[in-house]
Short mmCIF file of C-alpha atoms in Angstrom, two decimals:
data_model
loop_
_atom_site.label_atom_id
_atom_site.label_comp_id
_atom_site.label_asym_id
_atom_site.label_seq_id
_atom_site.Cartn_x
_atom_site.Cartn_y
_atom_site.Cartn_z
CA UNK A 1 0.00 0.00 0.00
CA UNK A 2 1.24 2.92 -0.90
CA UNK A 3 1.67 6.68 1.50
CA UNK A 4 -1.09 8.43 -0.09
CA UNK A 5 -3.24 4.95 -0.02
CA UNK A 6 -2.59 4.60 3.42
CA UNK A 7 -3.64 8.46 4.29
CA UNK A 8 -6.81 7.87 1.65
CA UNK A 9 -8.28 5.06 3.14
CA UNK A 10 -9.25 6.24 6.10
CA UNK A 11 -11.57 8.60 4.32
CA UNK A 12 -14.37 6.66 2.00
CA UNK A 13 -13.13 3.08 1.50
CA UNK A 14 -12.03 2.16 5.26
CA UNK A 15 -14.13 5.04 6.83
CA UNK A 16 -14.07 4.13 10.84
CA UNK A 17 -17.62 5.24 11.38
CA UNK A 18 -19.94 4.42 8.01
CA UNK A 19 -17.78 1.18 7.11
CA UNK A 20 -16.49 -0.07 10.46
CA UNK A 21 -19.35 1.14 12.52
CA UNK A 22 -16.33 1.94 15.63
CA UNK A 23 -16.56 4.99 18.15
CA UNK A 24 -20.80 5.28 17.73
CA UNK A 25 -21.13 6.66 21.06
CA UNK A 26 -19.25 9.97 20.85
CA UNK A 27 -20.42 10.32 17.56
CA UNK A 28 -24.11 10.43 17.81
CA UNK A 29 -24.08 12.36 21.56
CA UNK A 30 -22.29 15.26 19.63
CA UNK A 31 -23.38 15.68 16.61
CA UNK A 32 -26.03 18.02 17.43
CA UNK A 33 -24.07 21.24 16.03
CA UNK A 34 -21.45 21.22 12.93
CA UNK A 35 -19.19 22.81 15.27
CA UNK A 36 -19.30 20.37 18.06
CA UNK A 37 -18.30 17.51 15.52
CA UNK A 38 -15.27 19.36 13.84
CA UNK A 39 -14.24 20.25 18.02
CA UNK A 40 -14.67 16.39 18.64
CA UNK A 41 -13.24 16.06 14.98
CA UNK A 42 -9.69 17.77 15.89
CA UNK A 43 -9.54 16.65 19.37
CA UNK A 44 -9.71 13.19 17.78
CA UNK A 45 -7.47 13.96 14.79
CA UNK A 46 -4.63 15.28 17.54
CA UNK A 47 -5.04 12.04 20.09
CA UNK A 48 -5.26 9.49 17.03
CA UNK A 49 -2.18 10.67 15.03
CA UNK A 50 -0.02 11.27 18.25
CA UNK A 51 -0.78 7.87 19.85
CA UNK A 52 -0.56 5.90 16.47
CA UNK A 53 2.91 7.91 16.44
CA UNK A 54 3.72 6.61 19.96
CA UNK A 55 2.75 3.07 19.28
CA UNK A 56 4.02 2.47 16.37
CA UNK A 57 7.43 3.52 17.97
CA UNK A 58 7.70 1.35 20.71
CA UNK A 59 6.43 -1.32 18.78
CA UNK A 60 8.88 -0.98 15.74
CA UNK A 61 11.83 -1.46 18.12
CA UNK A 62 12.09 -5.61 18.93
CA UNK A 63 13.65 -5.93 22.18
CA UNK A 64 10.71 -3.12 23.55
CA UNK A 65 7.86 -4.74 21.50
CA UNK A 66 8.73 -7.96 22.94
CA UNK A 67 8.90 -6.03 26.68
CA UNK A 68 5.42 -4.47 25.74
CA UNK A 69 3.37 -7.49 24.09
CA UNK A 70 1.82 -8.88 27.06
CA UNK A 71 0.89 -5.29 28.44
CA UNK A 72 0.27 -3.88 25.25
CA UNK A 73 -3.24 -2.72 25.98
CA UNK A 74 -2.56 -1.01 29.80
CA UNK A 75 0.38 0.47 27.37
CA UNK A 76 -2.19 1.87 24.40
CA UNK A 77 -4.61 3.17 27.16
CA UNK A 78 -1.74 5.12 29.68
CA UNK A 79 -0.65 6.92 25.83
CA UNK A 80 -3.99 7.86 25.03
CA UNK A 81 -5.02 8.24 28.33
CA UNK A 82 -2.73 10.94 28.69
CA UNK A 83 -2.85 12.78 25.34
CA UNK A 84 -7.02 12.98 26.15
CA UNK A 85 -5.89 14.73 29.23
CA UNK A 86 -3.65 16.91 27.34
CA UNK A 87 -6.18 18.14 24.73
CA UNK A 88 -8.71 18.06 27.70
CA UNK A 89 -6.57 20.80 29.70
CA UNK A 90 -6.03 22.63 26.44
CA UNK A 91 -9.94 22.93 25.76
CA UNK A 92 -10.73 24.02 29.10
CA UNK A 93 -8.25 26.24 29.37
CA UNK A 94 -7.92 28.13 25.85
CA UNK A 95 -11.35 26.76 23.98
CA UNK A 96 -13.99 26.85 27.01
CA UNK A 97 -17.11 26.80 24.74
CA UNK A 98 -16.06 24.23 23.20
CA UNK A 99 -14.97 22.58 26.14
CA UNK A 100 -18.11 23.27 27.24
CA UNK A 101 -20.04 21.94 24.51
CA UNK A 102 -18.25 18.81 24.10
CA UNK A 103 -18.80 18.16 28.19
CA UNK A 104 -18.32 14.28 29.14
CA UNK A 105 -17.01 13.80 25.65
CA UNK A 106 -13.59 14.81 26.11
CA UNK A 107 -12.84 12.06 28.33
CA UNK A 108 -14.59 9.75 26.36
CA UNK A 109 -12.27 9.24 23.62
CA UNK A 110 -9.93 7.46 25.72
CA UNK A 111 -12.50 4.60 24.92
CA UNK A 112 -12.98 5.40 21.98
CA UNK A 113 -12.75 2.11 19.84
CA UNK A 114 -11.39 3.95 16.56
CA UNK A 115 -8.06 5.55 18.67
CA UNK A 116 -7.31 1.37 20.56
CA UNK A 117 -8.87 -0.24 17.02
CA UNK A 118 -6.28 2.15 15.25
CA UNK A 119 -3.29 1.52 17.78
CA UNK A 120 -4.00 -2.87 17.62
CA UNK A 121 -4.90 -3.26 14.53
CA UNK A 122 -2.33 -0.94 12.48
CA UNK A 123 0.64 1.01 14.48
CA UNK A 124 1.73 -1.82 16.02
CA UNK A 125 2.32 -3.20 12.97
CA UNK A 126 3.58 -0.60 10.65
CA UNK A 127 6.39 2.06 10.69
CA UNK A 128 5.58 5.82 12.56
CA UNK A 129 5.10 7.22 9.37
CA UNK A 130 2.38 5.19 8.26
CA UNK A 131 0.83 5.05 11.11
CA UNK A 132 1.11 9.17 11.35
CA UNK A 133 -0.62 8.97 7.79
CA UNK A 134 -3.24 6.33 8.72
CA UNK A 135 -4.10 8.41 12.38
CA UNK A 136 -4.70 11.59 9.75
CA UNK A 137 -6.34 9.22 6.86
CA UNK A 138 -8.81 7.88 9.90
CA UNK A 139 -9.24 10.97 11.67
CA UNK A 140 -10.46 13.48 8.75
CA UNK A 141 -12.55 10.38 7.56
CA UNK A 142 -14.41 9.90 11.49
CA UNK A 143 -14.50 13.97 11.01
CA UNK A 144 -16.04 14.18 7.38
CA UNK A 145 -18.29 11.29 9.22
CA UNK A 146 -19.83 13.47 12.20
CA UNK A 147 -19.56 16.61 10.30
CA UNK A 148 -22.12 15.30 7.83
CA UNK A 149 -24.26 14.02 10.34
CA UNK A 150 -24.08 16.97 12.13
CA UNK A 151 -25.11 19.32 9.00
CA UNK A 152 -28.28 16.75 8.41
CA UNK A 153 -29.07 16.83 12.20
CA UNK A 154 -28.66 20.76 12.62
CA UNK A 155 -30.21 21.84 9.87
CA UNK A 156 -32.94 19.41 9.83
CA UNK A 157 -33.76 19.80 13.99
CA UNK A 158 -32.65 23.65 14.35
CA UNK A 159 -33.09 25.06 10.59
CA UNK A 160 -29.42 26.62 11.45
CA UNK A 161 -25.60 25.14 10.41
CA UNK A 162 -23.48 26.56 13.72
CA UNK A 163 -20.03 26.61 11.86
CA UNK A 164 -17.76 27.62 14.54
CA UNK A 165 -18.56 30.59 17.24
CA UNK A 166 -20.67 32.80 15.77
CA UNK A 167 -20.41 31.92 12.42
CA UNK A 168 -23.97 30.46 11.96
CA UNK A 169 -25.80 29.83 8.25
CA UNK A 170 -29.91 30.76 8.53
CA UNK A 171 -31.05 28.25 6.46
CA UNK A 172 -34.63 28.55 8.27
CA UNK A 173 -36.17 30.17 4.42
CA UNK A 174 -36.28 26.61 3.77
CA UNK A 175 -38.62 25.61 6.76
CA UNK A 176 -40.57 29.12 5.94
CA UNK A 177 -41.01 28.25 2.29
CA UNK A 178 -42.63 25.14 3.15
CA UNK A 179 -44.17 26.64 6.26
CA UNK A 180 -43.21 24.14 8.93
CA UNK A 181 -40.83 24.52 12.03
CA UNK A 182 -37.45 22.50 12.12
CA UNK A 183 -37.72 19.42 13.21
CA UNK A 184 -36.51 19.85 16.60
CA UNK A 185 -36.48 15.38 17.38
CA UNK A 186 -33.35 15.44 15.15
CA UNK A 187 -32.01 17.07 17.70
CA UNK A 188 -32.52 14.56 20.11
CA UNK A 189 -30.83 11.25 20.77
CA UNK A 190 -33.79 9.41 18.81
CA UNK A 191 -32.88 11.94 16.04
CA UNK A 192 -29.16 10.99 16.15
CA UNK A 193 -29.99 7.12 15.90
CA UNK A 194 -32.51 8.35 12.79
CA UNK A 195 -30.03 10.20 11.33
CA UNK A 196 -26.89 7.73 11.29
CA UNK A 197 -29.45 4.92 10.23
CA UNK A 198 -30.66 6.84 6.86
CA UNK A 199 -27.49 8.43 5.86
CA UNK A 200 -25.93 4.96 6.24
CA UNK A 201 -28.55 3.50 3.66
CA UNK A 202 -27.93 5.76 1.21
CA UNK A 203 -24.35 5.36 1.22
CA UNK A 204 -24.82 1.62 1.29
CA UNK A 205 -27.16 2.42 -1.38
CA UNK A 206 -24.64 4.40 -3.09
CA UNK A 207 -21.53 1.84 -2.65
CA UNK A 208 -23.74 -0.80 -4.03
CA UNK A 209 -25.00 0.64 -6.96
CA UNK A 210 -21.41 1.46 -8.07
CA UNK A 211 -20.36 -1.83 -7.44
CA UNK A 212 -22.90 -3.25 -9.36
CA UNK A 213 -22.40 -1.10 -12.70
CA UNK A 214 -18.84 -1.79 -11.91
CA UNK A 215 -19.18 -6.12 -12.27
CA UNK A 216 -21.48 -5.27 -15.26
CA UNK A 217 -18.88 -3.59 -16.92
CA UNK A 218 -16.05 -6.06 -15.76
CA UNK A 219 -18.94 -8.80 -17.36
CA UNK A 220 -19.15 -6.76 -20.22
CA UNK A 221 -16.11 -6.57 -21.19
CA UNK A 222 -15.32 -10.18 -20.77
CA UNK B 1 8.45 -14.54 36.14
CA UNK B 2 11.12 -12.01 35.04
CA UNK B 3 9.96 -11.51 32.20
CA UNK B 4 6.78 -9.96 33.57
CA UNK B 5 8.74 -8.17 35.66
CA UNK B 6 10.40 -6.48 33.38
CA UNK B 7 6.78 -5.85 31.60
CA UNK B 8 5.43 -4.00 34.80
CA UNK B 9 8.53 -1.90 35.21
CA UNK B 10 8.21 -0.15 31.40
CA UNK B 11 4.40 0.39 32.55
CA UNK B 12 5.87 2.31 35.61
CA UNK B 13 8.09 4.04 33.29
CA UNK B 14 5.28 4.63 30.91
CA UNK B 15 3.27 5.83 33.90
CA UNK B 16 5.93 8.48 35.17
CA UNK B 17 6.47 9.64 31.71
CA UNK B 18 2.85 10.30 31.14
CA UNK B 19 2.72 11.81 34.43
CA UNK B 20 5.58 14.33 34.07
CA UNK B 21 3.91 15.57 30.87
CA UNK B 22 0.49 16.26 32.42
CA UNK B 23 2.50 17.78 34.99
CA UNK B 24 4.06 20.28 32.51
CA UNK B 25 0.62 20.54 30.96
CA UNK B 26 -1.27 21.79 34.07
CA UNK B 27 1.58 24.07 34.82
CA UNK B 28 0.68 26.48 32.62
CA UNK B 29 -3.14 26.19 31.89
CA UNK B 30 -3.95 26.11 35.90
CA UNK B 31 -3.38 29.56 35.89
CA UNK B 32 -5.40 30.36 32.64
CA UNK B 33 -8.53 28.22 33.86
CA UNK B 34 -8.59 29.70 37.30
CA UNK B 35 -8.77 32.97 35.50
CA UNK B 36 -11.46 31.97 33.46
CA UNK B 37 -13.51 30.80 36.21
CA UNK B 38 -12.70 33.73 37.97
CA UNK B 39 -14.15 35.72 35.27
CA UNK B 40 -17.09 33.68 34.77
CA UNK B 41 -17.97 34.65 38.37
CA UNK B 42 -17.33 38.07 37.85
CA UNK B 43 -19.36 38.34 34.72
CA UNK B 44 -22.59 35.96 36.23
CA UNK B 45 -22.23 38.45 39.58
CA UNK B 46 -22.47 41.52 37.48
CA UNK B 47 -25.84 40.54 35.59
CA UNK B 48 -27.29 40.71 39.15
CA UNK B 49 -26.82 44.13 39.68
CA UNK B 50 -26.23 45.75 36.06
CA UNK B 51 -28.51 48.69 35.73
CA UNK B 52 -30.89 47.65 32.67
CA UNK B 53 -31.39 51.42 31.75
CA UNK B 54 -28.01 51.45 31.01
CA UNK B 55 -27.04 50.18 27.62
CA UNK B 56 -23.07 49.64 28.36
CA UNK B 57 -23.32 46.51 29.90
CA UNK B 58 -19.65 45.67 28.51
CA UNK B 59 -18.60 48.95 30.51
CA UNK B 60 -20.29 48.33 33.45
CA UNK B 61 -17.71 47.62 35.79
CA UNK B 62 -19.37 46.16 39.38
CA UNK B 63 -16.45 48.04 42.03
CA UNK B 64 -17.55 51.39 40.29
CA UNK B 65 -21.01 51.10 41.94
CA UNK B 66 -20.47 48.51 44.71
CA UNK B 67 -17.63 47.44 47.02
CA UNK B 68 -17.04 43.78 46.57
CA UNK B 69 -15.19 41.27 48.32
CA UNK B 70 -14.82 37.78 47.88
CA UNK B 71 -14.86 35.24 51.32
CA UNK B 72 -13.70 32.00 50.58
CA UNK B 73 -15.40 29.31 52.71
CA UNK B 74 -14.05 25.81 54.05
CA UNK B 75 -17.57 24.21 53.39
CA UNK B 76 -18.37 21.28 51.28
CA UNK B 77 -21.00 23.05 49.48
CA UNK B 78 -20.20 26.70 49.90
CA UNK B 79 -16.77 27.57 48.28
CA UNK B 80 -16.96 31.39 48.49
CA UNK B 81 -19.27 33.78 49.74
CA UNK B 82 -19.13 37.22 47.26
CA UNK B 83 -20.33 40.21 49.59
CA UNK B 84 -21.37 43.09 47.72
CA UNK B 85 -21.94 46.48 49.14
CA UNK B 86 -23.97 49.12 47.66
CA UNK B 87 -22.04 52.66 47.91
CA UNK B 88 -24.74 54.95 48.03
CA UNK B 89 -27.77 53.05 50.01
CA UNK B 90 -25.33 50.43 52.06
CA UNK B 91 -27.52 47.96 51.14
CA UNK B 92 -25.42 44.23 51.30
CA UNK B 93 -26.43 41.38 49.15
CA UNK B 94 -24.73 38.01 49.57
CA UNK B 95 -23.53 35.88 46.75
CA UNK B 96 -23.00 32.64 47.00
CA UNK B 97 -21.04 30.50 45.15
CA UNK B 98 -22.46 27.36 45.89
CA UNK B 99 -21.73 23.68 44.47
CA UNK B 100 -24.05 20.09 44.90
CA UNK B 101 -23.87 16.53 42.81
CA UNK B 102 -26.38 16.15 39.56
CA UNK B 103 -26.41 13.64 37.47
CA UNK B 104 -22.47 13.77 36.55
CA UNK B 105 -19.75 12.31 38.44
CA UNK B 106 -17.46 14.62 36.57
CA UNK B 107 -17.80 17.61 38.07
CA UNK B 108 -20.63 19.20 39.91
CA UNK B 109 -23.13 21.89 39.34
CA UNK B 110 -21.87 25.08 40.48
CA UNK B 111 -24.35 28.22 40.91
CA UNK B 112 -24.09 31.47 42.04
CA UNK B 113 -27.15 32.13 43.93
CA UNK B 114 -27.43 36.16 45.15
CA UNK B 115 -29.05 37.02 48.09
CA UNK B 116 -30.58 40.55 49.45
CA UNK B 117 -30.63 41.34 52.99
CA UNK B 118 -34.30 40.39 52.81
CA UNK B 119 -33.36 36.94 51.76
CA UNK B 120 -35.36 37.66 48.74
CA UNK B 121 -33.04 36.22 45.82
CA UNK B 122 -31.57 38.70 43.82
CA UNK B 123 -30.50 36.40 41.01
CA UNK B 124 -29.08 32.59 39.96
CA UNK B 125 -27.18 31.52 37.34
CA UNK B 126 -25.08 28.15 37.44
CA UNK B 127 -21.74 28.95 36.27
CA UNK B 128 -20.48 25.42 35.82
CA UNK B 129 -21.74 21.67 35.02
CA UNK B 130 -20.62 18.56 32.92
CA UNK B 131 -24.75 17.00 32.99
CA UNK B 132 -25.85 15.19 30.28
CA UNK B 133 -26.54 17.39 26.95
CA UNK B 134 -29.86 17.36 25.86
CA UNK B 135 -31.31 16.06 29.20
CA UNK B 136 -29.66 17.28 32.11
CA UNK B 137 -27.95 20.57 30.57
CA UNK B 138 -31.58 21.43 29.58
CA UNK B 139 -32.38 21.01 32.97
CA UNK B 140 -29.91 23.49 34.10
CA UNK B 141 -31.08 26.34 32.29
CA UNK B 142 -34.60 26.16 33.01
CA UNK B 143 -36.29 29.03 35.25
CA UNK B 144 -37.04 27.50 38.50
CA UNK B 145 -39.45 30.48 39.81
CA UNK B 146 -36.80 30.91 42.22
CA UNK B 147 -37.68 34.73 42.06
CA UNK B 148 -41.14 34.41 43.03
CA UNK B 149 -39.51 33.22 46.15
CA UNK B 150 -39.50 36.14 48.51
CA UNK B 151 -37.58 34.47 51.96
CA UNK B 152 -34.97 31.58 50.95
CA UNK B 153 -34.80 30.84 54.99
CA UNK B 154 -38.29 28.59 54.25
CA UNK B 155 -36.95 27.48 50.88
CA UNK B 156 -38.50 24.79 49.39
CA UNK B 157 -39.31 25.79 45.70
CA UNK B 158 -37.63 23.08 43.32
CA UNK B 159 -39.42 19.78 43.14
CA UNK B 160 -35.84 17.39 42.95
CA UNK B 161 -37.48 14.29 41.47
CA UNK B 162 -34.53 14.40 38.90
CA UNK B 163 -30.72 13.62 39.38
CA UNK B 164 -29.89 17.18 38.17
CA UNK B 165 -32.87 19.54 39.55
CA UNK B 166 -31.53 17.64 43.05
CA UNK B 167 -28.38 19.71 42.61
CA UNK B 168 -30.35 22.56 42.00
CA UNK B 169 -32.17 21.88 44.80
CA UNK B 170 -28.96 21.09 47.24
CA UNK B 171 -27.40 24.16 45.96
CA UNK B 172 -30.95 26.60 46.71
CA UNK B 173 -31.15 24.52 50.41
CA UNK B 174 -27.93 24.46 51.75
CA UNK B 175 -28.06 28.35 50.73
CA UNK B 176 -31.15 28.60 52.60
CA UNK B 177 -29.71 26.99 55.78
CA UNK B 178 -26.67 29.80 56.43
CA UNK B 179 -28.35 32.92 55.04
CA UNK B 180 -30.59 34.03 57.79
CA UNK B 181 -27.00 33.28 59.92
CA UNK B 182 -24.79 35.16 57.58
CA UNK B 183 -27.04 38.14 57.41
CA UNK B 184 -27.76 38.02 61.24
CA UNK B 185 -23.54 38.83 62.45
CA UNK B 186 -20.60 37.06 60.95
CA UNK B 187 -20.11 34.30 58.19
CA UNK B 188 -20.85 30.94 59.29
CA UNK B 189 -17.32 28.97 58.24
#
């Protein structure tokens, strides 16, 4: 596989949250504003990348992988552990809305199955640099993931797309024009379980029909 | 046998590592969060006693108008006890920085609950929580018709049937149960 594979697939084809399903939790509790998911979406990005970083190098040197293997998960969780405390302090202390926004789910990404899925399945097997380009391949993907659930959530529930701060798009015309008021259960956790649900469909929907036209044309062809 | 050993001891080294660094970390962004908190205070205190004629609220500067002191309190619910003075009529007003469990075992609610000498409450806000968004947090931010309440010493205004409207609760009773004291001489500590 090659470096700009490796960074890719995190993305669309290997996608932790609409292919392998990891690190739900977090990801329905805060997608209720575009801006909580791309807080949740950096936090992630700086904990997954770091720790894939740190794993990867104790694990490509023999005599400490060999030290580490049976302890290898305390190990994973003290690294990530610690880096979620890092970007915790940093939030409260020089982002407090966000901080505030993203509550409980700071802390949470220390169990966050992507950031231990990520640290088993790959860095301990691969050099630090592509395991730095899988943590960034993985993280944008979980972040393009939540961001567009977010937008579908927000604007659906709230008629509004909170960008970051005060930086808000009105989209409410839309909810005018067809004179109804936002939908505010999208909102809500039932909303979030909605929401994941449908926009999963359609890109199963999606993947599938692609596929298909795909083996037609492979059959075609011969 | 020594190979586990061995195992443990990079853990511990792990462990002191990782601890060093958060260390450094909370070096310098204790300072910075104290701060904000301390501003957070400020800024709930002064929307209790902000003239609303006046349209520079981002002026307004509380000391101008008031003498204020802070008391800090060894209490397990009381953390500080803001006593503001008014310059012209002498009229003191308590605030009290006041903190009870919800629903979170993170961190608990924290309000600032303002009192006037006639134990009338001048004002509430909570300045802190980590409960539950979209449940609890909602909670929070409800109006309790604490200001229909004209004497917190008979307090008994918010129906605590939930995890988080119990730490309003706690926070409005154990308010209740010092004020008529810290009017009547000195601070209870």
């Amino acid at each position: 596989m090659t470096k700009l594979e490796n960074l890719l697939k995190g993305l669309v084809k290997e996608n932790p949250l609409f292919v392998s399903v990891l690190g739900m939790c977090p990801s329905l509790a805060v997608t209720t504003s575009l801006e909580n998911a791309l807080g949740m979406g950096i936090g992630v990005l700086f904990v997954l990348v770091l720790s894939n970083f740190m794993v990867s190098l104790i694990m490509s040197s023999p005599k400490l992988a060999e030290l580490v293997k049976p302890v290898r998960i305390p190990v994973y969780i003290v690294i990530i552990a610690t880096l979620v405390s890092v970007v915790e302090m940093l939030m409260h202390a020089f982002l407090i809305d966000l901080y505030n926004a993203l509550g409980v789910f700071i802390p949470l990404i220390v169990v966050n199955c992507i950031i231990l899925g990520r640290a088993e399945a790959f860095a301990s097997a691969n050099k630090p640099v592509d395991s730095v380009l899988d943590g960034i391949g993985m993280a944008l993907g979980f972040t393009a993931a939540i961001s567009l659930i977010s937008i579908f959530r927000e604007f659906l529930g709230k008629g509004t797309i909170t960008i970051w701060g005060d930086a808000v798009l009105n989209l409410k015309f839309f909810f005018n024009f067809l004179n109804i008021e936002p939908i505010s259960m999208f909102v809500q956790p039932v909303g979030a379980f909605l929401s994941f649900g449908l926009i999963l469909a359609t890109l199963t929907a999606f993947g599938n029909f692609f596929k298909e036209r795909k083996a037609r044309k492979v059959k075609a062809n011969g | 046998m020594l190979k586990g050993l061995r195992s443990g001891l990079v853990l511990l080294v792990l462990g002191i590592i990782s601890g060093t660094l958060l260390a450094f970390v909370n070096y310098f962004t204790a300072t910075v969060i104290a701060e904000l908190e301390n501003q957070a205070q400020y800024e709930a205190l002064k929307e209790f006693y902000y003239d609303v004629d006046n349209p520079n609220y981002d002026n307004f500067v509380l000391s101008d108008d008031y003498d204020l002191s802070k008391v800090k309190m060894d209490d397990s619910y009381v953390s500080a006890i803001f006593v503001v003075k008014d310059k012209v009529t002498n009229e003191v007003s308590l605030g009290y920085l006041v903190s009870a469990n919800g629903y979170s075992s993170d961190a608990p609610i924290t309000m600032l609950i303002v009192v006037n000498s006639d134990m009338s409450v001048r004002g509430y806000k909570v300045i802190s929580h980590k409960e539950t968004s979209g449940f609890g947090a909602d909670i929070v931010d409800n109006d309790f018709n604490v200001h229909v309440i004209t004497d917190l010493s008979g307090f008994d205004s918010v129906a605590h049937v939930t995890f988080t409207s119990d730490g309003i609760y706690e926070c409005f009773y154990q308010v209740s149960l010092r004020v008529a004291a810290d009017f009547g001489g000195d601070l209870v500590d």
